[in-house]
PDB file of C-alpha atoms and ligand atoms in Angstrom:
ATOM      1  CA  UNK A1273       0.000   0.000   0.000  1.00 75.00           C
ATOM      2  CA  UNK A1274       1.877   3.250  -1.199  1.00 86.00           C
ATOM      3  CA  UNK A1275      -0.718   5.970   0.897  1.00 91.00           C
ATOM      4  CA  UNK A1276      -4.747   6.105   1.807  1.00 94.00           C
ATOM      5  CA  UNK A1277      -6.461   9.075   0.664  1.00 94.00           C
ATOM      6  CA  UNK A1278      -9.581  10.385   3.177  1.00 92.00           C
ATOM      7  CA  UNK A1279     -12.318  12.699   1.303  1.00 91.00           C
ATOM      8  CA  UNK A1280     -13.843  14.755   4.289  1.00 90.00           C
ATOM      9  CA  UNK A1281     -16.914  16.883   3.642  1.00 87.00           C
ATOM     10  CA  UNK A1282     -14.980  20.460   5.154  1.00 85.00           C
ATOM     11  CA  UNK A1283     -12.187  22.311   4.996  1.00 86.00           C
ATOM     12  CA  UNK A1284      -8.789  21.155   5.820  1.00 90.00           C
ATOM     13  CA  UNK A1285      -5.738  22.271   6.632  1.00 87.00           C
ATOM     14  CA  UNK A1286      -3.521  20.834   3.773  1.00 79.00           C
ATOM     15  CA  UNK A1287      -0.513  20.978   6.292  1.00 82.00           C
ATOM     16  CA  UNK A1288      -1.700  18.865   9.359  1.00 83.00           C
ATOM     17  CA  UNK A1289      -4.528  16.919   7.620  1.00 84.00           C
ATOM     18  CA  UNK A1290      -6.916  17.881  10.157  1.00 88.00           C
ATOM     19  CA  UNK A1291     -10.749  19.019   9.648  1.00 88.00           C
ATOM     20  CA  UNK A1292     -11.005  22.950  10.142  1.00 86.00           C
ATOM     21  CA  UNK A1293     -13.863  23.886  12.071  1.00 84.00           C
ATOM     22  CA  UNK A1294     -16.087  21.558   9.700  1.00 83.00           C
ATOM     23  CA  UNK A1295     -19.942  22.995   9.818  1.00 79.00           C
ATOM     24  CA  UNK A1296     -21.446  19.697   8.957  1.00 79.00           C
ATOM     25  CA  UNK A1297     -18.820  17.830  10.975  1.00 84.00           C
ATOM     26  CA  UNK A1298     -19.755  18.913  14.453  1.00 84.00           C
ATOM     27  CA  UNK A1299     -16.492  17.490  17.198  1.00 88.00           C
ATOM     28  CA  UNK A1300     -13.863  16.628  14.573  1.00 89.00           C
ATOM     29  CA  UNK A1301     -12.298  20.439  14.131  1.00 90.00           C
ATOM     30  CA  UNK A1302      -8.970  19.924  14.951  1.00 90.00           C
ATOM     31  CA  UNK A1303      -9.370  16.112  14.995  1.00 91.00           C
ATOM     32  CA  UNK A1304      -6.439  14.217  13.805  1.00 89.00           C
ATOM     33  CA  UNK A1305      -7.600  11.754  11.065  1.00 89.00           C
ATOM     34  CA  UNK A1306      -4.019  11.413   9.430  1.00 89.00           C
ATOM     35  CA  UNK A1307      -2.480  10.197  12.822  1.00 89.00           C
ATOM     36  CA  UNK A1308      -5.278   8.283  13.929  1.00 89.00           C
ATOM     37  CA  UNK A1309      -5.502   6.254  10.804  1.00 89.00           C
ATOM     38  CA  UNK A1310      -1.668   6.065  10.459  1.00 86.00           C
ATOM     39  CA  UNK A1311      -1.609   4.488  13.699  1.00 90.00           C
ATOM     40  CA  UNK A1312      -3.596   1.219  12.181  1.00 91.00           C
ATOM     41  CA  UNK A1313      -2.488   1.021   8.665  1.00 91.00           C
ATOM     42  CA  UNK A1314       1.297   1.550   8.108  1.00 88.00           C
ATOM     43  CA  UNK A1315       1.488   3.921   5.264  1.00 90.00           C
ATOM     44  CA  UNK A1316       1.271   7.247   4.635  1.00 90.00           C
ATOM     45  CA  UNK A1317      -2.963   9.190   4.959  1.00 92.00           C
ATOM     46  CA  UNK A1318      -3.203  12.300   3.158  1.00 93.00           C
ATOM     47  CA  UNK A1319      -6.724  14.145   3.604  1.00 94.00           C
ATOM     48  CA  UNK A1320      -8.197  16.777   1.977  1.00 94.00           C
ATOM     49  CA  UNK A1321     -11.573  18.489   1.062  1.00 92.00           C
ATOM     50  CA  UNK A1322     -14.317  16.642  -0.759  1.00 93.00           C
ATOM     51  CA  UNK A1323     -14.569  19.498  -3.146  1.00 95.00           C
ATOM     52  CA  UNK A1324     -11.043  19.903  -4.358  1.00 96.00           C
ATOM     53  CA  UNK A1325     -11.069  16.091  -4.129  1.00 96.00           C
ATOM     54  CA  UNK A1326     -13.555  15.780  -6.729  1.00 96.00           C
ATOM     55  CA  UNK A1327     -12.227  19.136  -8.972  1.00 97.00           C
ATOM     56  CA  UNK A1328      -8.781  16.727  -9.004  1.00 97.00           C
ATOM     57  CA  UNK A1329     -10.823  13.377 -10.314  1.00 96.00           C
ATOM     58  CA  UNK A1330     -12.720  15.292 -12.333  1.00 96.00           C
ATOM     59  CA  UNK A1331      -9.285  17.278 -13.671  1.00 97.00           C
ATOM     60  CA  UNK A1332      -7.771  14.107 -14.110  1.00 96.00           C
ATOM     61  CA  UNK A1333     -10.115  11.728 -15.777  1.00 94.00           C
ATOM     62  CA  UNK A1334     -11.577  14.439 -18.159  1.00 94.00           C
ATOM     63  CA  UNK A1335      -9.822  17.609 -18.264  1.00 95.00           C
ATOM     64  CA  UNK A1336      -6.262  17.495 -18.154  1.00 95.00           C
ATOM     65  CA  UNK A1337      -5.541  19.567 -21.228  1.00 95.00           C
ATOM     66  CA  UNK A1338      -7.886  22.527 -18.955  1.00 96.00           C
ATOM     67  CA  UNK A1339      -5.338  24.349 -16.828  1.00 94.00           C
ATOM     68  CA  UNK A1340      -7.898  25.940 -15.087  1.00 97.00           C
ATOM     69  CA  UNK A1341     -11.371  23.963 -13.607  1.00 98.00           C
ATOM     70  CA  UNK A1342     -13.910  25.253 -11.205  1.00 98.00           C
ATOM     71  CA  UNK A1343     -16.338  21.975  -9.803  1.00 98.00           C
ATOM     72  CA  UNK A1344     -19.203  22.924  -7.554  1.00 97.00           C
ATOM     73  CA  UNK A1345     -20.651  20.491  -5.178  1.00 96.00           C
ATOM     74  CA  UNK A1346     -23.886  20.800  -4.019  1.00 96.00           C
ATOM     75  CA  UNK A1347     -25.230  18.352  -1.505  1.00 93.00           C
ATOM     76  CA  UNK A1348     -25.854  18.582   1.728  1.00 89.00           C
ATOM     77  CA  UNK A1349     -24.044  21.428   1.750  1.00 92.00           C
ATOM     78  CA  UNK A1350     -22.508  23.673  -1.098  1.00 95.00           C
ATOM     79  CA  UNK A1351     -18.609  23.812  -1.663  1.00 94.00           C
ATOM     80  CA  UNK A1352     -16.418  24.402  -4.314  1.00 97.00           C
ATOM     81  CA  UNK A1353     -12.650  23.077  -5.673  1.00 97.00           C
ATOM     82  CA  UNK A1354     -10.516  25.086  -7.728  1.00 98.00           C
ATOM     83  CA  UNK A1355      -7.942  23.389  -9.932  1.00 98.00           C
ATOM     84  CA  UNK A1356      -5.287  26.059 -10.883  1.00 97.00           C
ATOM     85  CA  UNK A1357      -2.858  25.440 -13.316  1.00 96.00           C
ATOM     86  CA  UNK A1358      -3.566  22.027 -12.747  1.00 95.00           C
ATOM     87  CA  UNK A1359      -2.618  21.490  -9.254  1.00 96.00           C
ATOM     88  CA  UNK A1360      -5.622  21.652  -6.446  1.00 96.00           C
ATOM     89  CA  UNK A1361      -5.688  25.901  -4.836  1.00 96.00           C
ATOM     90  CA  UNK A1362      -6.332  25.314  -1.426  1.00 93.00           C
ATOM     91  CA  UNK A1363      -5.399  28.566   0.190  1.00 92.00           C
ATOM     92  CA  UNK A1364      -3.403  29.435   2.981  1.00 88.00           C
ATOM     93  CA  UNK A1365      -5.129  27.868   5.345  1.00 85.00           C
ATOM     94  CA  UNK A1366      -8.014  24.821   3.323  1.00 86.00           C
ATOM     95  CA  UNK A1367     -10.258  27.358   3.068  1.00 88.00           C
ATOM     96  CA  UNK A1368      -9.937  28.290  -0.701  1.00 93.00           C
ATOM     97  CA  UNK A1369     -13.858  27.250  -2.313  1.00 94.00           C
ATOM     98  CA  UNK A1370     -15.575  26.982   0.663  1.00 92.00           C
ATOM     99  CA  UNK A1371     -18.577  29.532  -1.450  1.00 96.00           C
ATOM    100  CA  UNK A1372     -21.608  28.063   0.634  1.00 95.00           C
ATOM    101  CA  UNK A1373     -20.743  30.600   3.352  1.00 95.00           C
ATOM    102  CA  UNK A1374     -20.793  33.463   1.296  1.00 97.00           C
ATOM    103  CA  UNK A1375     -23.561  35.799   2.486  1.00 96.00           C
ATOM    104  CA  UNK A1376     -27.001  35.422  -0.598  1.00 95.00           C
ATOM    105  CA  UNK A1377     -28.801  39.457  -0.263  1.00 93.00           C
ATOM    106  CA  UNK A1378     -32.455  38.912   0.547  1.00 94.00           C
ATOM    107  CA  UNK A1379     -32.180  35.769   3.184  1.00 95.00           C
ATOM    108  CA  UNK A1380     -31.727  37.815   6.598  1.00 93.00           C
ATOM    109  CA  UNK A1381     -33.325  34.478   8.562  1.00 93.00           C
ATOM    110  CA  UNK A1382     -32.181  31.685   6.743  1.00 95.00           C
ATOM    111  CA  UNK A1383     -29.755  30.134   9.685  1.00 95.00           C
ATOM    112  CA  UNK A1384     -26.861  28.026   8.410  1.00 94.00           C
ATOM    113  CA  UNK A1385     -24.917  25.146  10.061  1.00 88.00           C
ATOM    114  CA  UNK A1386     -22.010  27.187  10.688  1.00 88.00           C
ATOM    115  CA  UNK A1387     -23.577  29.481  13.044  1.00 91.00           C
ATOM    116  CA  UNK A1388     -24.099  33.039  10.625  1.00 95.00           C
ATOM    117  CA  UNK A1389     -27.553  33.973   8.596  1.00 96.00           C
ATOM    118  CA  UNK A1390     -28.338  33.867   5.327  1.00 96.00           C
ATOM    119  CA  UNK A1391     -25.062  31.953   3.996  1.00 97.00           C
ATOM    120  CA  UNK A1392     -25.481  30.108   0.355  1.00 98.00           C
ATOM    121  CA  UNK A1393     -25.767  27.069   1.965  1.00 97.00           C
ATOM    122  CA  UNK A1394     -28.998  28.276   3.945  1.00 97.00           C
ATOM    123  CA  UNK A1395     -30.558  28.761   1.279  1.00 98.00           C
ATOM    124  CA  UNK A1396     -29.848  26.922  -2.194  1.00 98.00           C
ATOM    125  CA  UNK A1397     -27.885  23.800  -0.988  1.00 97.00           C
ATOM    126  CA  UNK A1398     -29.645  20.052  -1.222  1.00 97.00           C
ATOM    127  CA  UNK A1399     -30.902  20.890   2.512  1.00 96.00           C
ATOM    128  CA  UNK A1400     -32.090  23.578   2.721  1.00 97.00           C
ATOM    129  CA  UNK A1401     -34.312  21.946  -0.467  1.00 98.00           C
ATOM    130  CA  UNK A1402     -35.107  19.357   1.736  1.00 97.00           C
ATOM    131  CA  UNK A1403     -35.901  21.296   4.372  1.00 97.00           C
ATOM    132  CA  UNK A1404     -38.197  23.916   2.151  1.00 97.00           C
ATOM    133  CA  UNK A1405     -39.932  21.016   0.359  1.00 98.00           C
ATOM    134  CA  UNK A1406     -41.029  19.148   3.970  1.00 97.00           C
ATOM    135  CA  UNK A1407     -42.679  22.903   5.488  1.00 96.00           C
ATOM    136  CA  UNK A1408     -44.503  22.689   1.921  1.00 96.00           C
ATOM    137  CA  UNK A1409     -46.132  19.219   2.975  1.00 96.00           C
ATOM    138  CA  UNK A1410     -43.318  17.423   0.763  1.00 97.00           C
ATOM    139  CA  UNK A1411     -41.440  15.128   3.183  1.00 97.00           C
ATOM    140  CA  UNK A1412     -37.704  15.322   2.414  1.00 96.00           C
ATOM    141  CA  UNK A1413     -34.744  14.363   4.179  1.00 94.00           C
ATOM    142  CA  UNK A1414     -31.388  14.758   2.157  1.00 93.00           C
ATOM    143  CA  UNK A1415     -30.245  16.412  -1.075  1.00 95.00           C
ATOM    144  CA  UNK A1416     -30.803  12.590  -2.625  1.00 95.00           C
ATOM    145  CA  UNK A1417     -34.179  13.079  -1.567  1.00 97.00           C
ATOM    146  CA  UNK A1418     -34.446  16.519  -3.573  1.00 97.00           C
ATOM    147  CA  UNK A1419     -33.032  14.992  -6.075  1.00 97.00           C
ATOM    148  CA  UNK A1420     -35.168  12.063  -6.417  1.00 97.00           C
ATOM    149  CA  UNK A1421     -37.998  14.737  -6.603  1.00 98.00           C
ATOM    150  CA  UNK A1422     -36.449  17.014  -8.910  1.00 97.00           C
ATOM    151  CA  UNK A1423     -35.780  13.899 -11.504  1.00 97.00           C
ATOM    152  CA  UNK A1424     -39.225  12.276 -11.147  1.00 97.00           C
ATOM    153  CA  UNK A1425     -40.526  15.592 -12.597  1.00 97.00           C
ATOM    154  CA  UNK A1426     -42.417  17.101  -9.310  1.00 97.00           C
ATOM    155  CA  UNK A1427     -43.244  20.524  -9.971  1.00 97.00           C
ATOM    156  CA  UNK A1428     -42.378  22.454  -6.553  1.00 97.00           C
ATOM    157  CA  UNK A1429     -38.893  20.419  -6.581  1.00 98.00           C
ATOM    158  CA  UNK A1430     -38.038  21.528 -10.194  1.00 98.00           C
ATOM    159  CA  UNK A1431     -39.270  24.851  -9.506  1.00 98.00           C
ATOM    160  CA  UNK A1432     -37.150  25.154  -5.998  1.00 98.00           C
ATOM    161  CA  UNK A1433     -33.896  23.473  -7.911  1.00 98.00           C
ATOM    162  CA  UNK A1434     -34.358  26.142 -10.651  1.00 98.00           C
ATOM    163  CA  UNK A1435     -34.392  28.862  -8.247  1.00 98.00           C
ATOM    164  CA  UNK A1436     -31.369  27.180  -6.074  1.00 98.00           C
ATOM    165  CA  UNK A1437     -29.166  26.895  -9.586  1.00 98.00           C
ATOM    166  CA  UNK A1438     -29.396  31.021 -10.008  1.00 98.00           C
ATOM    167  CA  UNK A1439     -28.604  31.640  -6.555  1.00 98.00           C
ATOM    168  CA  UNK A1440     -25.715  29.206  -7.024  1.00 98.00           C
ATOM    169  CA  UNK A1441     -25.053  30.943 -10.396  1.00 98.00           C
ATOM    170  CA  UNK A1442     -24.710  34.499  -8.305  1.00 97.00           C
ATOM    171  CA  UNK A1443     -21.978  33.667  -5.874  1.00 98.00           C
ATOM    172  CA  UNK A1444     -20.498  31.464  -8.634  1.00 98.00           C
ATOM    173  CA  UNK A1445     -20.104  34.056 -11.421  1.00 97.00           C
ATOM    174  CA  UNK A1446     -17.969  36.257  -9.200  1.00 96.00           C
ATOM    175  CA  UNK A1447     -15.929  32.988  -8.849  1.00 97.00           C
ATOM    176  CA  UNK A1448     -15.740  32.696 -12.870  1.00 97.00           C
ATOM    177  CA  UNK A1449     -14.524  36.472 -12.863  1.00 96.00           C
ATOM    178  CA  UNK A1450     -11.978  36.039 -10.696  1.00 95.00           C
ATOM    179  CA  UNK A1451     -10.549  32.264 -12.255  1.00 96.00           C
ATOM    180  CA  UNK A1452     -11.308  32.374 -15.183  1.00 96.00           C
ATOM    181  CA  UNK A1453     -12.131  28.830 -15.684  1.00 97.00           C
ATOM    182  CA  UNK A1454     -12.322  26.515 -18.992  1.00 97.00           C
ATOM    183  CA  UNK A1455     -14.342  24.064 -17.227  1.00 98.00           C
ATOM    184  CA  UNK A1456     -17.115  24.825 -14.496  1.00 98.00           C
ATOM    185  CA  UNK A1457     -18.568  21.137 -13.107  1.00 97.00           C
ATOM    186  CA  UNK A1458     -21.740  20.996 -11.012  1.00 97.00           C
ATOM    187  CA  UNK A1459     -21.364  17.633  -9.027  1.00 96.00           C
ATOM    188  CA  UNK A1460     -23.732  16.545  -5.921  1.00 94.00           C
ATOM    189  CA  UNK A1461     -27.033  15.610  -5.771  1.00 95.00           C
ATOM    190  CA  UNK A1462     -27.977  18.373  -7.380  1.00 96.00           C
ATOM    191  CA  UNK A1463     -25.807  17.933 -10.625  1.00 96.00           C
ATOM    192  CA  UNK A1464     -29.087  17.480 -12.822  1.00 96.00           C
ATOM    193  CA  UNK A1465     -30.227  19.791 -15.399  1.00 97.00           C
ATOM    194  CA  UNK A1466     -32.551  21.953 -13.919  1.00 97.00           C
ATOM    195  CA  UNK A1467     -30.429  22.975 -11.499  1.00 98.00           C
ATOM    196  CA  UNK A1468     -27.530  23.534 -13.912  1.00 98.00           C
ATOM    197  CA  UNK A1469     -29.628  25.262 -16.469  1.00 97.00           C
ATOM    198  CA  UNK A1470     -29.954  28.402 -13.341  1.00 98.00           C
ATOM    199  CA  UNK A1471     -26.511  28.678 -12.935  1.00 98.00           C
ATOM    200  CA  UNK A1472     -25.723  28.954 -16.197  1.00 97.00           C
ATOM    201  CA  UNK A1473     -28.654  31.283 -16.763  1.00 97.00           C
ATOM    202  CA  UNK A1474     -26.834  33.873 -13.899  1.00 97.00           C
ATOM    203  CA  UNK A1475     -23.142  32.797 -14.815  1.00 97.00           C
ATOM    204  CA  UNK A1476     -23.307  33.934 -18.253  1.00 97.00           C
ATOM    205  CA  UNK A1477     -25.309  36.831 -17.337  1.00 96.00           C
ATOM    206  CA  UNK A1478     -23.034  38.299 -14.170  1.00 94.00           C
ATOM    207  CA  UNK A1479     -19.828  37.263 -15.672  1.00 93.00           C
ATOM    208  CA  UNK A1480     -17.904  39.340 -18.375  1.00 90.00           C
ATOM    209  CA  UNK A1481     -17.708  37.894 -21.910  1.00 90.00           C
ATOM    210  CA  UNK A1482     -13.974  37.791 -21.167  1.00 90.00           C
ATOM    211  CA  UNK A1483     -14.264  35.347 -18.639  1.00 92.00           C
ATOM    212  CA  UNK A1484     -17.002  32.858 -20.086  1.00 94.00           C
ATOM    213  CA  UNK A1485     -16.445  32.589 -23.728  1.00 94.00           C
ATOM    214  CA  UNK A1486     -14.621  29.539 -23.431  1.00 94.00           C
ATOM    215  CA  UNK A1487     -16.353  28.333 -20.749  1.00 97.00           C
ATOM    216  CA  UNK A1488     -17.993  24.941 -20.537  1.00 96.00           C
ATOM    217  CA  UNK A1489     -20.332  24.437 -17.973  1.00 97.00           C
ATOM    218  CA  UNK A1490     -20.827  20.416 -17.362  1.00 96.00           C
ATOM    219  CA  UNK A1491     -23.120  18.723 -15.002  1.00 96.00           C
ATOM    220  CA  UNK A1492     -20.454  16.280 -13.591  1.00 91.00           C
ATOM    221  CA  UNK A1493     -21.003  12.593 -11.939  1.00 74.00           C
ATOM    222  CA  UNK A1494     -23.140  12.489  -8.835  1.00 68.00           C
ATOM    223  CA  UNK A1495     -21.335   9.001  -7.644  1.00 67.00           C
ATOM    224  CA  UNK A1496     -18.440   8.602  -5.621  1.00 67.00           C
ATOM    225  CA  UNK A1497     -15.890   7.668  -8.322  1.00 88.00           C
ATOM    226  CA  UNK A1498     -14.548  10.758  -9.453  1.00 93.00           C
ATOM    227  CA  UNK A1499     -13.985  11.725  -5.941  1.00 92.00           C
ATOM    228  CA  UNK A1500     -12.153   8.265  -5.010  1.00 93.00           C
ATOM    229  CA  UNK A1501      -9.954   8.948  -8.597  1.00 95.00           C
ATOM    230  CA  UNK A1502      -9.003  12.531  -7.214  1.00 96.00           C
ATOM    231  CA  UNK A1503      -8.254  10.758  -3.990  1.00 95.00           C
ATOM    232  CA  UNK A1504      -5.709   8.105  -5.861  1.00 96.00           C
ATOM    233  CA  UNK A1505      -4.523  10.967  -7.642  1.00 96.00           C
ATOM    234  CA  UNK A1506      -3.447  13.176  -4.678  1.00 95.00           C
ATOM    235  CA  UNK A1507      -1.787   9.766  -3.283  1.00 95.00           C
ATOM    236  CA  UNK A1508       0.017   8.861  -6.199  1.00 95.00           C
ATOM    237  CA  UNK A1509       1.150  12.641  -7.041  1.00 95.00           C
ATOM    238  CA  UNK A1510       2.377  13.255  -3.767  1.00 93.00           C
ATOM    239  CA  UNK A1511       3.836   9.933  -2.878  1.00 91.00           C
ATOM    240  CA  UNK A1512       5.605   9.939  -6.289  1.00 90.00           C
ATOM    241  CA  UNK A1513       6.696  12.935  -6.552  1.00 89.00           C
ATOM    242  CA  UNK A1514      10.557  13.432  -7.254  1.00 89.00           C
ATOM    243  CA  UNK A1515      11.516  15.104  -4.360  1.00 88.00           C
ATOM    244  CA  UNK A1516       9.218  12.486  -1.971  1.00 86.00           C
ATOM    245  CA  UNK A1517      11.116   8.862  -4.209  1.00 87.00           C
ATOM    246  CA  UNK A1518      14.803  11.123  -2.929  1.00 89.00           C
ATOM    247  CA  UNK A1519      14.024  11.378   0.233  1.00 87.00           C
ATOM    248  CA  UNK A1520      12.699   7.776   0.451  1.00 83.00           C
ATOM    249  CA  UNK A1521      16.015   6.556  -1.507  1.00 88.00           C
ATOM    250  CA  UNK A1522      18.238   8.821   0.619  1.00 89.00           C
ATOM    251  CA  UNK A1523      17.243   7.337   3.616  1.00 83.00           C
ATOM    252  CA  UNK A1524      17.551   4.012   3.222  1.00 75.00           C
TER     253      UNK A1524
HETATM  254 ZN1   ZN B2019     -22.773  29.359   6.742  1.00 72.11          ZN
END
């Protein structure tokens, strides 16, 4: 075994492998997964962001001649990986993509997991769907459950997903402007066309011409694979890199 990549659904710091203050992960900021696993399996655990997990599988199997990919995850919550150059941005800290926080105008009540009002995520991710869908007499419990809606055609689910994919589209088309992508993915359960077709309605309407006229926006796969592929990927990369084979060589 030459590494085990972890997908965790928050940000994390790329240089300890740890969770950072996770919304949807309540107890496990600060938590050390890398250790913890390394203590049972003897090789190296590198962890990082389901997002940017999924923008590297999704970079790798499809895209590598794209130096610059946006994917957009929308599921229980709403994040976002940015392949720059080809190489996974993760900021200073993990905290590059993480859009679902960004404050939506017009949503002063909607309370998100992560403690502040109105946040994307309150609003427009796969539960707050749920969540709108059940007060409107529609039991749901998950983004699948939206999405199970949404794709057997029922009206106030298609309507809600359309609405959800231009409030996407309006924190995501200052994200466009300021990368520049060739590729923008929409992955999660709500990577189905009605919800793409409002995000590309309010991405090509917000964003300069400059920045979307070689854009290609792509509903991406909803399953794990591309996320376990980016996970290989990040193993394989880092494990193999020429400076990481030296070090193992020079210390034999
Ligand atoms: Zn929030």
């Amino acid at each position: 075994m030459c590494g085990i990549g972890l997908s965790v659904p928050g940000p994390v710091d790329p240089a300890r492998s740890r969770a950072v203050q996770p919304p949807i992960m309540p107890g496990w900021d600060d938590y050390p997964i890398a250790e913890n696993l390394g203590t049972r399996f003897p090789a190296p655990v590198l962890v990082d962001n389901d997002a940017n997990l999924m923008a590297l599988g999704a970079h790798r199997a499809r895209y590598r001649d794209c130096p610059s990919l946006v994917l957009v995850k929308v599921s229980t919550g709403i994040g976002a990986g940015l392949v720059i150059g080809g190489e996974v941005y993760r900021g200073v800290d993990g905290g590059a993509g993480d859009i679902g926080h960004v404050r939506l105008p017009g949503h002063p009540g909607a309370r998100c997991a992560c403690g502040s009002l109105g946040c994307l995520a309150a609003v427009a991710s796969g539960g707050a769907l749920a969540a709108q869908l059940s007060e409107q007499g529609l039991p749901t419990v998950s983004g699948s459950g939206v999405r199970e809606r949404v794709l057997a055609g029922q009206p106030e689910a298609v309507r809600l997903a359309q609405i959800a994919g231009r409030q996407v589209g309006e924190v995501v088309a200052t994200v466009v402007c300021m990368v520049n992508p060739g590729v923008l993915v929409i992955a999660g359960d709500l990577a189905e066309p009605h919800f793409a077709a409002g995000v590309r309605e309010i991405v090509y309407q917000r964003a300069l011409p400059r920045a979307t006229r070689s854009l290609r926006v792509e509903i991406g796969d909803r399953e794990d694979g591309v996320a376990v592929r980016g996970a290989v990927a990040m193993v394989v990369e880092t494990e193999f890199a020429p400076a990481a084979v030296d070090r193992r060589l020079s210390a034999r």
